[in-house]
Short mmCIF file of C-alpha atoms and ligand atoms in Angstrom, two decimals:
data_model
loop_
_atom_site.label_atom_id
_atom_site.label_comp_id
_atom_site.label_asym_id
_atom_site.label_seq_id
_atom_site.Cartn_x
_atom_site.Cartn_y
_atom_site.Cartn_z
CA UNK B 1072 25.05 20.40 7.59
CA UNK B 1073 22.85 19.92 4.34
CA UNK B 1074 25.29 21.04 2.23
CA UNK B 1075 27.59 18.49 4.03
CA UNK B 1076 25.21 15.35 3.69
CA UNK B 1077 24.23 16.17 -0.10
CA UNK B 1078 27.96 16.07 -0.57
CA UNK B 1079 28.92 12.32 0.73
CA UNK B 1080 25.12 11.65 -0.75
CA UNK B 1081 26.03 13.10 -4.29
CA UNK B 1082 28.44 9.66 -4.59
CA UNK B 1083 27.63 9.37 -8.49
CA UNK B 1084 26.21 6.12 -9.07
CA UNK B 1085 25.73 4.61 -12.51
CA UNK B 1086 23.35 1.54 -13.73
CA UNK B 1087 24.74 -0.11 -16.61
CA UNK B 1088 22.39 -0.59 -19.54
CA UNK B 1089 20.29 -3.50 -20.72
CA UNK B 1090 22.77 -6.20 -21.19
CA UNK B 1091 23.01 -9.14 -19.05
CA UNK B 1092 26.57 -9.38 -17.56
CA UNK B 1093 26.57 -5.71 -16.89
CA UNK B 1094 24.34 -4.93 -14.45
CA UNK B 1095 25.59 -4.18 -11.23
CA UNK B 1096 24.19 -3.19 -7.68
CA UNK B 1097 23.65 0.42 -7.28
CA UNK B 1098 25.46 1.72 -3.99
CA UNK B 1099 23.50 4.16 -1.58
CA UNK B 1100 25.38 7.21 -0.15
CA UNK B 1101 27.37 6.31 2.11
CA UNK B 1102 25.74 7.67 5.75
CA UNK B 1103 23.75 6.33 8.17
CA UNK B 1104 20.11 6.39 6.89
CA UNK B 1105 18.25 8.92 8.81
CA UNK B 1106 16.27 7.13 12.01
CA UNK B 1107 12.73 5.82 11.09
CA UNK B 1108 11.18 6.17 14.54
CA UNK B 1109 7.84 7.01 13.79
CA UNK B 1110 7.13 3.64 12.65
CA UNK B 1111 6.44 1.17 14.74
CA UNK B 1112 4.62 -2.34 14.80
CA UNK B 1113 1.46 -2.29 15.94
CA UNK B 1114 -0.81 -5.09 17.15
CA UNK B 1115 -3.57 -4.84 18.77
CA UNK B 1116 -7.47 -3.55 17.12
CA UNK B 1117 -7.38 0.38 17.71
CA UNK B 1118 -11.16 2.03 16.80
CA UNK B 1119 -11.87 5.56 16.60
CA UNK B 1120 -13.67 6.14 20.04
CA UNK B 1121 -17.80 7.39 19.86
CA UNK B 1122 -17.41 6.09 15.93
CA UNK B 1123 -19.43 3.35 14.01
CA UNK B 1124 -19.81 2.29 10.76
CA UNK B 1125 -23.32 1.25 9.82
CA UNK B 1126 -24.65 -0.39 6.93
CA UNK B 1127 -28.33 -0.31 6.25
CA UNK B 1128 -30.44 -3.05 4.41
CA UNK B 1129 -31.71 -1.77 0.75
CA UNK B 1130 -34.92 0.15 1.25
CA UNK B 1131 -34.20 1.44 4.47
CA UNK B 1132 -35.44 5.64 4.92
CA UNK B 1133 -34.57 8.28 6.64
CA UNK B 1134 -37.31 7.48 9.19
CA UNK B 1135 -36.21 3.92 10.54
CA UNK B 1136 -32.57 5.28 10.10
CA UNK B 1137 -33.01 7.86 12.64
CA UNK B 1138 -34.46 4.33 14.90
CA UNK B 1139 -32.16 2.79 14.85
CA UNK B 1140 -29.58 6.05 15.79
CA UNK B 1141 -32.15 6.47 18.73
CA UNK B 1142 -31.04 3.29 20.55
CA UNK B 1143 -27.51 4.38 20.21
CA UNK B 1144 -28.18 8.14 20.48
CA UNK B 1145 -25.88 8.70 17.55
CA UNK B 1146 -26.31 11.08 14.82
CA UNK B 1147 -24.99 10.54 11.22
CA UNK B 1148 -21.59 12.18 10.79
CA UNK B 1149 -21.27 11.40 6.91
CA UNK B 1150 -22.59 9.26 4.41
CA UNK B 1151 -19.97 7.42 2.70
CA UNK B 1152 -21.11 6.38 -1.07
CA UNK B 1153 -18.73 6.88 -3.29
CA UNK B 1154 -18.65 6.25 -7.31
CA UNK B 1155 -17.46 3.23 -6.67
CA UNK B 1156 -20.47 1.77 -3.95
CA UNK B 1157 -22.31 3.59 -6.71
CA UNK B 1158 -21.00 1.37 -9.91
CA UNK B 1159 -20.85 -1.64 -8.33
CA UNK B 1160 -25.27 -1.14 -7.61
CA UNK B 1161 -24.67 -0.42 -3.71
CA UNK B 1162 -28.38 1.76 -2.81
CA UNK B 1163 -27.16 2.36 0.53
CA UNK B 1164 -23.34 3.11 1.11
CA UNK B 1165 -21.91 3.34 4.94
CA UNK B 1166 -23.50 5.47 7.41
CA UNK B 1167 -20.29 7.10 9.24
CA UNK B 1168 -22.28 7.29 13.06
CA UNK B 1169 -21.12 9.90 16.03
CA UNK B 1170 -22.50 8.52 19.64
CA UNK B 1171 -21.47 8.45 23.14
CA UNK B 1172 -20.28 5.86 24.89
CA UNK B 1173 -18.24 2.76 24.39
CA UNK B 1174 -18.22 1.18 20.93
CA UNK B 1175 -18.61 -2.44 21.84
CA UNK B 1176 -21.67 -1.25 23.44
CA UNK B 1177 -23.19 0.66 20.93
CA UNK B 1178 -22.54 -2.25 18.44
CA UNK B 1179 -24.22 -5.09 20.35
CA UNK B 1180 -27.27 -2.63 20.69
CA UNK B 1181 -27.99 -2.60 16.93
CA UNK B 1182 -26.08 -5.35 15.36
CA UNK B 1183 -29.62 -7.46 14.98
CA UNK B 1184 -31.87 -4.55 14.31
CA UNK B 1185 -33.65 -5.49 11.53
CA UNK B 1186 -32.44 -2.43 9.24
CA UNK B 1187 -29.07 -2.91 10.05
CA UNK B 1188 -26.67 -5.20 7.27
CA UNK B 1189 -23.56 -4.91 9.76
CA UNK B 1190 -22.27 -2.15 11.96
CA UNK B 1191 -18.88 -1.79 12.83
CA UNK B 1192 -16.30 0.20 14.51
CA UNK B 1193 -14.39 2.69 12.71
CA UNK B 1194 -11.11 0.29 13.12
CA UNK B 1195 -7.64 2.44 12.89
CA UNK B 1196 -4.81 1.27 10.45
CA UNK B 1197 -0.94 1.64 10.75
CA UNK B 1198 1.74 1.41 8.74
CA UNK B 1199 4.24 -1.67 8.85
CA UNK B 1200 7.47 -0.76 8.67
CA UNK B 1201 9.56 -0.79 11.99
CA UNK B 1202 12.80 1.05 12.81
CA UNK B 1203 16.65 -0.47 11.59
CA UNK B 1204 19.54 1.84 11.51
CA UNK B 1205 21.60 -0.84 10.29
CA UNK B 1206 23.33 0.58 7.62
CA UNK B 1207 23.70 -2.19 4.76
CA UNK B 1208 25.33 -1.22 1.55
CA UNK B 1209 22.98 -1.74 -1.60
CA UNK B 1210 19.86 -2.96 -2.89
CA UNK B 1211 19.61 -6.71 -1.95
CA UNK B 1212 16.52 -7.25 -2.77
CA UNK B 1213 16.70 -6.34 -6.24
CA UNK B 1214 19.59 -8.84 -7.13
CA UNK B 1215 20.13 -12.63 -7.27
CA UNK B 1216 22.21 -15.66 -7.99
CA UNK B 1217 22.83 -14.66 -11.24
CA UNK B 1218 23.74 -11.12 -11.03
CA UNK B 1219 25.37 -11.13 -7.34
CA UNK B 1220 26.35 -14.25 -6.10
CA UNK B 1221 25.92 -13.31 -2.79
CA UNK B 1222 22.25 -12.14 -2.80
CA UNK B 1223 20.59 -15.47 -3.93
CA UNK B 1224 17.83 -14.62 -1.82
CA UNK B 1225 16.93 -11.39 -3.67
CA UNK B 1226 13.81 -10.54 -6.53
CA UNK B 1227 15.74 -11.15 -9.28
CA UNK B 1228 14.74 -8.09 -11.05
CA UNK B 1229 17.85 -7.05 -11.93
CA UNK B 1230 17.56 -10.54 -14.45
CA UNK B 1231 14.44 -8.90 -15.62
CA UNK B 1232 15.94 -5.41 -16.30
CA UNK B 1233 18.85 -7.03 -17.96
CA UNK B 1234 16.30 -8.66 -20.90
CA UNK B 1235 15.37 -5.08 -21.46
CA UNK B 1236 12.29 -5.47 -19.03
CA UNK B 1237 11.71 -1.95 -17.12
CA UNK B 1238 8.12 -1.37 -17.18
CA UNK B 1239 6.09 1.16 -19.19
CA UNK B 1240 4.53 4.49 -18.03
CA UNK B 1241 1.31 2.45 -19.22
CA UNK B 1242 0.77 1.03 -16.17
CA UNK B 1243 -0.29 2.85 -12.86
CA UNK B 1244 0.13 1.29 -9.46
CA UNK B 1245 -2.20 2.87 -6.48
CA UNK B 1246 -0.32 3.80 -3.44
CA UNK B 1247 -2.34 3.49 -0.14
CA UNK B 1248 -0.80 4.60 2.44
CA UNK B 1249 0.61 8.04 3.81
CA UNK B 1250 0.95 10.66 1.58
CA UNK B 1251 4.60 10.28 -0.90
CA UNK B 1252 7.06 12.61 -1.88
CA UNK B 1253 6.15 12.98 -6.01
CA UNK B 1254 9.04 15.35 -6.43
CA UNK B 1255 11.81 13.56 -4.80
CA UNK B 1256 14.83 13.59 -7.27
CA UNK B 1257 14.12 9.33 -7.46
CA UNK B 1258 10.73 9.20 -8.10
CA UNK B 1259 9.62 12.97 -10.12
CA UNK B 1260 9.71 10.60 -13.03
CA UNK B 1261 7.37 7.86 -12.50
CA UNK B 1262 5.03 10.24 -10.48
CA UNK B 1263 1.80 9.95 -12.23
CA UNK B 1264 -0.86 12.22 -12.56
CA UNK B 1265 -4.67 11.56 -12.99
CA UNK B 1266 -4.85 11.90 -16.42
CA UNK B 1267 -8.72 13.23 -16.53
CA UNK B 1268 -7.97 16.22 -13.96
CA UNK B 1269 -6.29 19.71 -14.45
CA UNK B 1270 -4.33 21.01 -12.24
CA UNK B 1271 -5.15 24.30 -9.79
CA UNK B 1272 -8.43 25.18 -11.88
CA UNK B 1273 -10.57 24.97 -8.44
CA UNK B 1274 -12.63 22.07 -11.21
CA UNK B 1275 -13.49 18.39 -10.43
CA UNK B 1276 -12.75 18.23 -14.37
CA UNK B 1277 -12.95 14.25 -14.19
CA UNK B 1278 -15.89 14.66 -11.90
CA UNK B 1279 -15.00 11.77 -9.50
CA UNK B 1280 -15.85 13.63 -6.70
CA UNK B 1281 -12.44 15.25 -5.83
CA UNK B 1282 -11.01 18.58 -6.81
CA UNK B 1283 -7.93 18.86 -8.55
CA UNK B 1284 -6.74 15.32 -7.30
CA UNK B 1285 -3.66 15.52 -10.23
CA UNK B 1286 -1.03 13.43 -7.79
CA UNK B 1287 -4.25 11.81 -6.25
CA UNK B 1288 -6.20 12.37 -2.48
CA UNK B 1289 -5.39 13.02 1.10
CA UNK B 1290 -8.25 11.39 2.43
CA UNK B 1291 -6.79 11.78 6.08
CA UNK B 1292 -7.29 15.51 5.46
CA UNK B 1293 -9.60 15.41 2.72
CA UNK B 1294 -7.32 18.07 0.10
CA UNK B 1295 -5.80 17.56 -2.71
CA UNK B 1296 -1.70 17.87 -1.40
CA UNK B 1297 -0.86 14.10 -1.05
CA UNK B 1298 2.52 15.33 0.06
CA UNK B 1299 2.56 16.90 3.49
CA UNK B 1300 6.09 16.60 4.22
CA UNK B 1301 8.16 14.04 6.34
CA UNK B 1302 5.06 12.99 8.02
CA UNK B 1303 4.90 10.96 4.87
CA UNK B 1304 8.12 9.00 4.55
CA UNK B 1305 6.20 5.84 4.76
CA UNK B 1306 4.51 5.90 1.63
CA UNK B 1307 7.74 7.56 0.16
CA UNK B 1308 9.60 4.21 1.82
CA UNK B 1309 6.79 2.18 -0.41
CA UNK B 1310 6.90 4.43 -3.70
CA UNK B 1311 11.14 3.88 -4.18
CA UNK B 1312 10.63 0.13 -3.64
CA UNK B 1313 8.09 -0.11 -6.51
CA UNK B 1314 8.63 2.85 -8.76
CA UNK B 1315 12.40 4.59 -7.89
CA UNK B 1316 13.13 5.56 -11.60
CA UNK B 1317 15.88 3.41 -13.03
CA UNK B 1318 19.12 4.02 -14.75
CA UNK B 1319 18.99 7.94 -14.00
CA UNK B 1320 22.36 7.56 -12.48
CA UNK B 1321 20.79 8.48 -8.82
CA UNK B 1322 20.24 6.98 -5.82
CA UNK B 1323 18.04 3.81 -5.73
CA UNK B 1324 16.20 1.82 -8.38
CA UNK B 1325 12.89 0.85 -8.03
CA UNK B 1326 11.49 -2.70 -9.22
CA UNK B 1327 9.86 -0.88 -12.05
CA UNK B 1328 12.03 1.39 -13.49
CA UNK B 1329 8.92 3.18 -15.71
CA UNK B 1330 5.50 2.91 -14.12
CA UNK B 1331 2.57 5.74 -12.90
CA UNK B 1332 2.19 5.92 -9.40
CA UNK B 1333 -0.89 7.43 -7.62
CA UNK B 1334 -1.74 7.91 -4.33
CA UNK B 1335 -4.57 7.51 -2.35
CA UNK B 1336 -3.21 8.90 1.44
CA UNK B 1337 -5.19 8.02 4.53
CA UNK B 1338 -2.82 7.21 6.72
CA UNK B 1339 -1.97 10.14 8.76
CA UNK B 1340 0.51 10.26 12.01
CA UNK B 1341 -2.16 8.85 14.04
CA UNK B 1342 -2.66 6.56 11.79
CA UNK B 1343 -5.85 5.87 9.67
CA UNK B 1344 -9.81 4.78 9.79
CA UNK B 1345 -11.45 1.95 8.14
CA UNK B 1346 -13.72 5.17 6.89
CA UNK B 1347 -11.07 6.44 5.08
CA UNK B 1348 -9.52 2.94 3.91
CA UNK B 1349 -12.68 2.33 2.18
CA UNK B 1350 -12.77 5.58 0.45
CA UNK B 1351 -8.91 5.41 -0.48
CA UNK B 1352 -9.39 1.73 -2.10
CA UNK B 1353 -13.10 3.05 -4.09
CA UNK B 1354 -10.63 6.01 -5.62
CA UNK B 1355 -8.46 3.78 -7.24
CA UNK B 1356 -11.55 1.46 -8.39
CA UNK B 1357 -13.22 4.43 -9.74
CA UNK B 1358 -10.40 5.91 -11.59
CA UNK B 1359 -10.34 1.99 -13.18
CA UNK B 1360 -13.73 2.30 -13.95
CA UNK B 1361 -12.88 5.88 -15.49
CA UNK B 1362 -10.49 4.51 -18.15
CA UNK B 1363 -7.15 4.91 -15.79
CA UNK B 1364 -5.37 1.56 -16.59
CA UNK B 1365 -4.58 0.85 -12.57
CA UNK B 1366 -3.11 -2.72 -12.59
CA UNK B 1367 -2.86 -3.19 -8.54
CA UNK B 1368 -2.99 -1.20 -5.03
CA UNK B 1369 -0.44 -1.56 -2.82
CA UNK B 1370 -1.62 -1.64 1.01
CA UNK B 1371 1.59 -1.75 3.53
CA UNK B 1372 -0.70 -1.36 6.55
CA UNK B 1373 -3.12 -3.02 8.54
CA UNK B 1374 -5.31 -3.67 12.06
CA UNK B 1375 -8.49 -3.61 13.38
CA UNK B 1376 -10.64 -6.94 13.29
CA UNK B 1377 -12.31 -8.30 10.67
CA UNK B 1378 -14.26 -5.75 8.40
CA UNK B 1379 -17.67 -6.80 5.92
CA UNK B 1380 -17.21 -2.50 4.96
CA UNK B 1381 -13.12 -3.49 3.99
CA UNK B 1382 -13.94 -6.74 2.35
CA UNK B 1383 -16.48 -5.27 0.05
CA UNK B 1384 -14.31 -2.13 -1.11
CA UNK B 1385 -11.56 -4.87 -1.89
CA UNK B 1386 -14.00 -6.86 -3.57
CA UNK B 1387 -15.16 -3.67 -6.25
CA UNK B 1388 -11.49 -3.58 -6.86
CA UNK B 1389 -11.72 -7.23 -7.75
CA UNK B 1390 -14.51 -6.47 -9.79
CA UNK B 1391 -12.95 -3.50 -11.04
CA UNK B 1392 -9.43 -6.14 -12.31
CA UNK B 1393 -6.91 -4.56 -9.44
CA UNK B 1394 -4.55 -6.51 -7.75
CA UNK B 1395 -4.89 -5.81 -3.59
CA UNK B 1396 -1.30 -6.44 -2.17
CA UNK B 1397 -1.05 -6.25 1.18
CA UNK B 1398 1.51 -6.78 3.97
CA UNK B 1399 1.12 -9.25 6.07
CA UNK B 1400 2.09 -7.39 9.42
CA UNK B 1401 4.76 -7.02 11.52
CA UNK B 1402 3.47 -9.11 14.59
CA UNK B 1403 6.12 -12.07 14.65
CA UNK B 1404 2.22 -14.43 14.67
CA UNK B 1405 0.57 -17.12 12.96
CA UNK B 1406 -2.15 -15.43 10.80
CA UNK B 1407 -3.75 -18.64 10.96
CA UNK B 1408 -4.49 -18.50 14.70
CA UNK B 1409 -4.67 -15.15 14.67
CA UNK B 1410 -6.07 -13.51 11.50
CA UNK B 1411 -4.62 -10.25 10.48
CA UNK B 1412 -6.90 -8.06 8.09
CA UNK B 1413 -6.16 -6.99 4.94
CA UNK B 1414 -4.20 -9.48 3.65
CA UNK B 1415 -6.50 -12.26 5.76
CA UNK B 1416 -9.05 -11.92 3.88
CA UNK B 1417 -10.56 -13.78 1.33
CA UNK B 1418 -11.29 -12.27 -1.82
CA UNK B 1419 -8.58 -13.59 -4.37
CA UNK B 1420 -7.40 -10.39 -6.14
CA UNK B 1421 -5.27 -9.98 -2.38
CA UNK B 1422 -1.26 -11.00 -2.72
CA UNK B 1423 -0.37 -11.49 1.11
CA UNK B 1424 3.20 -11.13 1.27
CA UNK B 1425 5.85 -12.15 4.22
CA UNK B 1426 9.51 -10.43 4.45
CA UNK B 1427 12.63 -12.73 4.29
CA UNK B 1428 16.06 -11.62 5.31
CA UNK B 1429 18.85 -11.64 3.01
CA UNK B 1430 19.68 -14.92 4.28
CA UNK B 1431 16.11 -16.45 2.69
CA UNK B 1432 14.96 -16.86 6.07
CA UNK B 1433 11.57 -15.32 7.49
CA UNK B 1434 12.20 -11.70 9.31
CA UNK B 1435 11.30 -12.57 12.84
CA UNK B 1436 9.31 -9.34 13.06
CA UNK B 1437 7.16 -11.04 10.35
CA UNK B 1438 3.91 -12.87 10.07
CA UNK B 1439 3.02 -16.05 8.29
CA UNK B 1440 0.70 -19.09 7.95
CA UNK B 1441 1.28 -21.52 5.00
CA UNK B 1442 -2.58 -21.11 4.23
CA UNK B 1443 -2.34 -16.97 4.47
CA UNK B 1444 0.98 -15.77 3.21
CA UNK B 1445 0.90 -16.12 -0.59
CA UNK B 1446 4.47 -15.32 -1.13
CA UNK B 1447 7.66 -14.08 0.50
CA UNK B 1448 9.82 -10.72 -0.63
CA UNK B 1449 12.98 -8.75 0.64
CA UNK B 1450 11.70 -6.76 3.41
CA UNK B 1451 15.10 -6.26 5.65
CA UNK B 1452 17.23 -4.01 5.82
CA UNK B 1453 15.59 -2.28 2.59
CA UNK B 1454 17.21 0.67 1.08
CA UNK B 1455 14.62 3.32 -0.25
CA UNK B 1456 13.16 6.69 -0.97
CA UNK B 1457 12.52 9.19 1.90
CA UNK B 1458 11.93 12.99 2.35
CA UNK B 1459 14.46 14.46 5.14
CA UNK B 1460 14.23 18.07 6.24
CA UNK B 1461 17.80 19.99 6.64
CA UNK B 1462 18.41 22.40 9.40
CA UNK B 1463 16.47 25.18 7.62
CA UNK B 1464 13.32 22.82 7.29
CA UNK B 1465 13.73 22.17 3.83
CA UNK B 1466 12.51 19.09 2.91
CA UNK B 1467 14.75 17.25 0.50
CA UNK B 1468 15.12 14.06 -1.46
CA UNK B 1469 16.85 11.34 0.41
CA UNK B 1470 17.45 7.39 1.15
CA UNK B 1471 17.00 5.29 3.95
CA UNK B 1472 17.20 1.56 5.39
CA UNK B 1473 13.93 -0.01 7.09
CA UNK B 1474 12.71 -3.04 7.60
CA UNK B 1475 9.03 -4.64 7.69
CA UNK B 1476 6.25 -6.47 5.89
CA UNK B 1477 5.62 -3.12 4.08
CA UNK B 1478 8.57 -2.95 2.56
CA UNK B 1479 8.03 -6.51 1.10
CA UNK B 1480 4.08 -5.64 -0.14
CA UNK B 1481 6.22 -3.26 -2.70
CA UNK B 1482 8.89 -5.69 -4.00
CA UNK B 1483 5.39 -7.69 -5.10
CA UNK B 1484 3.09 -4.37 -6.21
CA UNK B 1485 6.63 -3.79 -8.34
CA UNK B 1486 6.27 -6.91 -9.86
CA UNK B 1487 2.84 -6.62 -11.00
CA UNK B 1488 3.69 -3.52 -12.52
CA UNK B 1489 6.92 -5.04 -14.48
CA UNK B 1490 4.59 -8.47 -15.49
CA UNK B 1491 1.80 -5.31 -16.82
CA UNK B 1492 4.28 -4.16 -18.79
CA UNK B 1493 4.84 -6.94 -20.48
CA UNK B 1494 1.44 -8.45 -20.51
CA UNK B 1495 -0.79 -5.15 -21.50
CA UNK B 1496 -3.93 -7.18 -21.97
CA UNK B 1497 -3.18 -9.49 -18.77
CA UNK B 1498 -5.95 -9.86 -16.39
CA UNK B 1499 -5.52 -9.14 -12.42
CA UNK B 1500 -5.98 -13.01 -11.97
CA UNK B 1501 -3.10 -14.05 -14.40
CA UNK B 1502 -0.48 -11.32 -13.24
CA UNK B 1503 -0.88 -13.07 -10.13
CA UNK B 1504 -1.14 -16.41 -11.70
CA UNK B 1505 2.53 -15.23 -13.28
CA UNK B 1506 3.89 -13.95 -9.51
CA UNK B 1507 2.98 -17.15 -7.80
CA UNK B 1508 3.99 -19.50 -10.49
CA UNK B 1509 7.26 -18.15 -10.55
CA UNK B 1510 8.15 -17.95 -7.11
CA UNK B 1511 11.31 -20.09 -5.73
CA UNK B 1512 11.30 -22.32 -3.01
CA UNK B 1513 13.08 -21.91 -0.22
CA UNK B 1514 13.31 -24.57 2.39
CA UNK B 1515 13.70 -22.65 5.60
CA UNK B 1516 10.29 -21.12 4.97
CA UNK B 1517 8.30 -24.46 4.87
CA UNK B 1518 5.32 -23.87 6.54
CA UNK B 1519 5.39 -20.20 6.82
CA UNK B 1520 3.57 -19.84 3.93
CA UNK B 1521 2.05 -21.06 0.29
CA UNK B 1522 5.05 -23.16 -1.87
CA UNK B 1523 7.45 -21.97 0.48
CA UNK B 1524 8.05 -19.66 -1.81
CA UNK B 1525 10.21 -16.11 -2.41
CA UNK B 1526 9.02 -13.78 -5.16
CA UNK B 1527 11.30 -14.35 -8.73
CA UNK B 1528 11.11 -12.01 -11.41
CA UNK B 1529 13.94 -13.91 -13.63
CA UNK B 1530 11.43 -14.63 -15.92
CA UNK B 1531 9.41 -11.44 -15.79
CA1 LIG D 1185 -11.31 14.98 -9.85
CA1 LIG D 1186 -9.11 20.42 -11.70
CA1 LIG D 1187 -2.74 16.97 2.56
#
């Protein structure tokens, strides 16, 4: 049966080079994209039960700690305070807090202690992709007008690989998500490695804190394998999208043909905590802070409610010059009436980005708000990287077709990447600057969000 599927997949497919009449859509093996059930949109806040997240005030000991645990009858389960909390002049970190009893509870007990900054639940995180078998024959999303007619709704960056514009294995892009497959066939090339760690020497040689983190962190599991097989096509889904390696006559291209991609998992199959979030974002912000030129995080995920703890890690990337695209989730709402957190958030190194259909219309799966959503990108019907297993359970490199907001966070986190490229000495305010400024307007998405307007890399 492998042998069978790697035969109708091995369909040789070639990418024409750097001139601008010649480039033409790469075509996908020619099966039905293996299902994508595991994903699924989510809407409602999930917590961690008998979990809290508290932040003391400055100055706070031991002694009042433990007071304030009292009322609860928690117990401190970790201290989060990473490198990051530590750089940006945080005394305290989070207090990760075990207790009985409901969380809602717990929370209104101590919320106006007088030690306590904020407490909060330990808010669980999904990925947002959904399920679509549809088979659909090529890489919309990467084409346009002026290279296929009949995509005008695409990136475009097929106009920007055709002026010679693939990206540069200068720039590094954080993936946080689920684990990815580094090694698949697609994507072995533009893996990126933390440049300050050795492999397998049992040494924290960069000493941020994690042991041989070469391909970056499984903070769901806390070990170094970011890969963990198929339980991580998600993030796999989200590495083609941005980083597929281009013109290697296989399978998919990515937005940015050449880039580094890292990964900070904490999304496991049951998803993943706000704990972990936090920690995932502060690795990429410390590896900035360590030299690693990380130009933006891409976040395909969200939930929970509204988080100070989230807010402030996004804000040290800020600080830190990393770009925080986010998906704007797969609830078919108004993010206006109904806030949905990350991309909801305030601080303004967050791209919020919508998925369109190839038509240019909004994906009815997807949110927007013309105050929320900064852009719109392809995010139907998306053809990508994924790990399949063969009868033997083998894992091995494959493609499939999904659909959600978290495919469209890529198409942007791509884009940033490519502009990088370009613009080594640009700032995480002007590659976003360049993304918005270039977008096209499209009138069916008036009102669903900023400039009605669909990401455009013709210029990039
Ligand atoms: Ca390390
Ligand atoms: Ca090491
Ligand atoms: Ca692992």
């Amino acid at each position: 049966m492998r042998n069978l599927l790697i035969t109708i997949g091995l369909i040789i497919l070639t990418f024409s080079s750097c001139t601008k009449k010649e480039v033409q859509p790469p075509v996908l093996p020619l099966v039905q994209p293996l299902s994508l059930k595991s994903l699924s949109i989510q809407s409602e806040s999930k917590v961690v039960p008998n979990e809290l997240l508290i932040k003391y005030k400055d100055g706070v000991d031991e002694n009042r700690k433990s007071l304030v645990l009292e009322r609860i009858s928690g117990h401190h389960k970790e201290k989060i305070f990473t490198h990051a909390m530590v750089k940006n002049g945080d005394k305290q970190g989070l207090a990760l807090v075990s207790m009985p009893g409901n969380v809602d509870e717990a929370i209104s007990k101590i919320r106006s202690h007088a030690d306590v900054e904020y407490v909060e639940p330990n808010y669980i995180y999904t990925q947002q992709a959904v399920s679509n078998d549809t088979f659909y024959g090529y890489q919309w999303g990467m084409f346009g007008p002026s290279t296929s007619p009949s995509n005008p709704n695409g990136s475009q960056a097929a106009v920007a690989w055709a002026s010679g514009h693939t990206g540069s294995g200068l720039v590094y892009v954080g993936i946080i998500d689920s684990g990815y497959m580094y090694y698949h066939d697609d994507l072995g090339g533009n893996a990126g490695t933390n440049p300050g760690e050795i492999a397998g020497d049992g040494i924290d040689n960069d000493g941020n804190g994690y042991i041989d983190d070469v391909y970056g962190w499984d903070f769901n599991s806390n070990d170094n394998t970011v890969f963990d097989g198929i339980e991580d096509q998600h993030g796999t889904l989200v590495a083609g999208i941005i980083g597929a390696v281009g013109g290697n006559g296989t399978g998919i291209a990515g937005v940015c043909w050449n880039v580094k991609l890292l990964n900070a998992k904490f999304v496991g199959p049951q998803g993943g905590t706000l704990a972990n979030a936090i920690k995932a974002i502060d690795y990429f912000t410390n590896l900035k802070l360590n030299g690693v030129n990380i130009v933006a995080t891409n976040n395909s995920w969200s939930g929970g409610a509204y988080s100070q703890a989230l807010r402030d890690a996004i804000e040290r990337a800020n600080k830190a010059n990393i770009l925080f695209i986010a998906a704007a989730g797969n609830n078919g709402m108004n993010t206006e009436i109904t806030p949905v957190y990350p991309s909801c958030y305030p601080n303004s190194n967050i791209i919020s980005v919508a998925s369109i259909n190839s038509t240019g219309a909004l994906s009815t799966f997807s949110n927007y708000a013309e105050s929320k959503v900064d852009i719109c990108a392809p995010g139907e019907n998306i053809a990508s990287c994924i790990p399949a297993l063969d009868v033997n359970g083998n894992i091995f490199s494959w493609y499939g077709i999904s659909s959600g907001t978290s495919l469209a966070a890529p198409f942007v986190t791509g884009a940033a990447a490519l502009y990088a490229s370009q613009h080594p000495n640009a700032r995480a305010n002007q590659i976003k600057e360049a993304i918005l400024d270039s977008r096209k307007e499209v009138h069916a998405l008036e009102a669903k969000c900023k400039a009605q307007g669909i990401l455009n890399l013709s210029e990039f």
